[in-house]
Amino acid sequence: MARVLRWLGQAVAYGLTALLIGYLADSPPYVHLAPDRALIKLAFAHGAVRNEGCRRRTAEELERLAPNMRRQVVCPRTRVPVLIELELDGRILHRASLPPTGLSGDGPSRIYERFPVAPGRHRIVARLNDTGRAAGFDYERAADVDLRPGQSFAVDFRAEAGGLVFR
Amino acid sequence: MDAFRKGLRWVFLTVEGWLDLCFPERWNPLRNLGALGFFYLWVVTVSGIYVYIFYDTGAAEAYLSVEAMTHEQRYAGGIMRSLHRYASDGMVLFMAVHTLRELAFDRYRGPRWFTWVTGVPIMALVFVCGITGYWLVWDKLAQYVAIATAEWLDVLPIFGSPIARNFLTPQNLEPRFFTLLMFLHIAVPLILLLVLWIHLQRVSRPRMHAPRGLAMGSFAMLLALSLVKPALSQGPADLGQVPSVVGLDWFYLVLYPLIDVWSPQGMWGVLGALLLMLTALPWMPPMRRAPPALVGLDNCNGCTRCAVDCPMAAITMAPRSDGKPFEREAVVDPDLCVSCGLCAGACPTATPVRRVSAFVPGIDLQHLPLRDVRESFDRAGERLRGEGRVLVIGCDQSLRVRDLERDGVAAVSLPCIGMLPPSFIDYALSRGIADGVLVTGCRPGDCQCRLGVEWTEARLAGTRDPRLRDRVPRERVAVHWAAATERRDLERAVAGFAARLRGLEGASAAQHAAAARRAGGRG
Ligand code: HEM
Ligand code: SF4
Ligand code: SF4
């Protein structure tokens, strides 16, 4: 009798372990995005134009530098920031000035942003400025889309494909 | 920290006590956690090789090949896939409990820091294995894992273009990506094996093999689970569609929701802090250590027994340095020594009946030399009165045997029961210190000093040197292992033993000793 009970006890211990493993292996489910939402993803890496030209340092600037660092002319290789604007149904969804990456500021500007939105018809407009111009944009793309629930809509930038890409 | 460890230890011992009711003593899963980790790893390896044969790389092929394996050969590939998944989960589960247990029993500080610290990369590697594994299936869960991992890695300023961009649309996904993943999923486990090997470098005779019964039971459990709930995919990945709701494997992906809840940066912070804390734990605070064992060359004959019996591989045998006509001598590495005294218990020169007034064995503990132990035996004898007098010899790691003292029961505690040279039992009985000796300590498989219980059992059974001499009346020697939570159990064993002693012919051991002396001296 005691023997049977011991075996039974072992079976219970194994059973509980199996239950734990079997359950946590895929449950409880994780809601990553509410099922009644769609997702717009804004993602790209793009290098804007470089800060142009060399310039002469002013007298005050030189004064502030250590004597051995006082080079008169500086030629920065840094890029200007990329300006990106995403508009949804006439409202600005996201606007950002993306600084260049890299230690010396000469790498591409990067962005990766996700925007959960209600599904249905939307007008999406994206604008991008990569020349550091004071006003206006160098690229613009607009589209009317019908987003399904759970759809993932990508806003990308590919210079080789002619600029902003919607997918 | 102290209170936390104590509480955790109590939980472990309590659950262990329940499991002892149904498992044979040596099968208790909670005393075989490292070995179980290895057992699951072997199941993962064998099933992984099978699954690999039928796996195709490529965005479409990956999913289809796994589906074919799961459904077209349900009782071969399907089972193998399920075993692969559930054994991986089991590995995480037992790794976690193993880690908690070493923490609870204070086996992570002092000389053990190395084993603990090498455990931390093991944890990280196990997670990388699991994450790449789920990724390979290329179902909706894989898609979620891929995108979340990419978003997470992308906040590190090392990749030019965001990796997550690869998963924007199917066109962006390159087939060689799966080849890379497959490579990672094989290379990382190989690194894991290497680090596991390093993990055990400072553990003498690690128990890497689960007892057969436990291994069979665990395998039967995995098999049953695989039949009842086969591992399935969650529908093909579709990059145009967000995997809104996924069935997460919480063993491997438990931190992933944090990426959404906080941010990828937040998750890096949590992970970094966690790993840093785990790594620093052995020094928060550091262990107060007793001085290491000391070799007395005058008495060491270079027999190697102490080196063989040391649980921490702290003793090496070096060429003789003092000109004595022996080949070698024992040398203790103070950084590895946990001051358990197992070496003193193993040394053939540790015989208390020697008439030499200064009793110094070849190797001894500085804070509790065997000479002091002999003295505490003598003093215990003075405390003992009446019939059926029991001398309990216990260890500082398990329950406090001094609490058992009363009329007719005296107790002596050693750093580990493995420090007890069997000749001390002979000494106690032949000098009439007590009528019987009861040896106790941590439960088998649970010895704080890893090998103390095993060596003691073998020495008393006469299968390992130094042996308990034949002339010692076995009916006057009892062994009863007990965890810190089993005091009542031990008290009952002591009372039962005392009653048996009272019933013995020529009840007192002193009479027995006198008879032995008449029959042939101390020999
Ligand atoms: C799947 C992963 C792991 C496996 C298979 C494993 C396996 C083992 C084995 C077989 C032992 C020897 C046990 C003995 O013979 O007494 C051991 C000891 C130990 N493990 Fe692990 N281990 C794993 C992960 C970890 C982790 C993540 C940690 C902590 C961060 C850790 C900490 C320790 C410590 C501190 C010891 C030393 C115990 C002692 O010296 O008494 N292990 N491990
Ligand atoms: S005291 Fe223990 S750890 Fe130290 S040398 Fe002796 S047996 Fe090894
Ligand atoms: S057991 Fe004793 S005699 Fe043998 S090597 Fe070790 S210290 Fe020397």
Tab-separated table of C-alpha atoms in Angstrom, chain B residues 115 128 136 181 237 251 258 293 327 372:
chain	number	residue	atom	x	y	z
B	115	THR	CA	31.293	28.185	-10.187
B	128	VAL	CA	20.093	32.832	-26.743
B	136	LEU	CA	13.779	29.314	-36.790
B	181	LEU	CA	20.163	31.737	-37.570
B	237	ALA	CA	4.681	34.418	-40.454
B	251	PHE	CA	10.452	30.266	-19.945
B	258	LEU	CA	9.096	44.504	-21.190
B	293	ALA	CA	43.268	23.353	6.024
B	327	GLU	CA	57.602	10.751	-3.108
B	372	ASP	CA	40.250	19.645	19.972
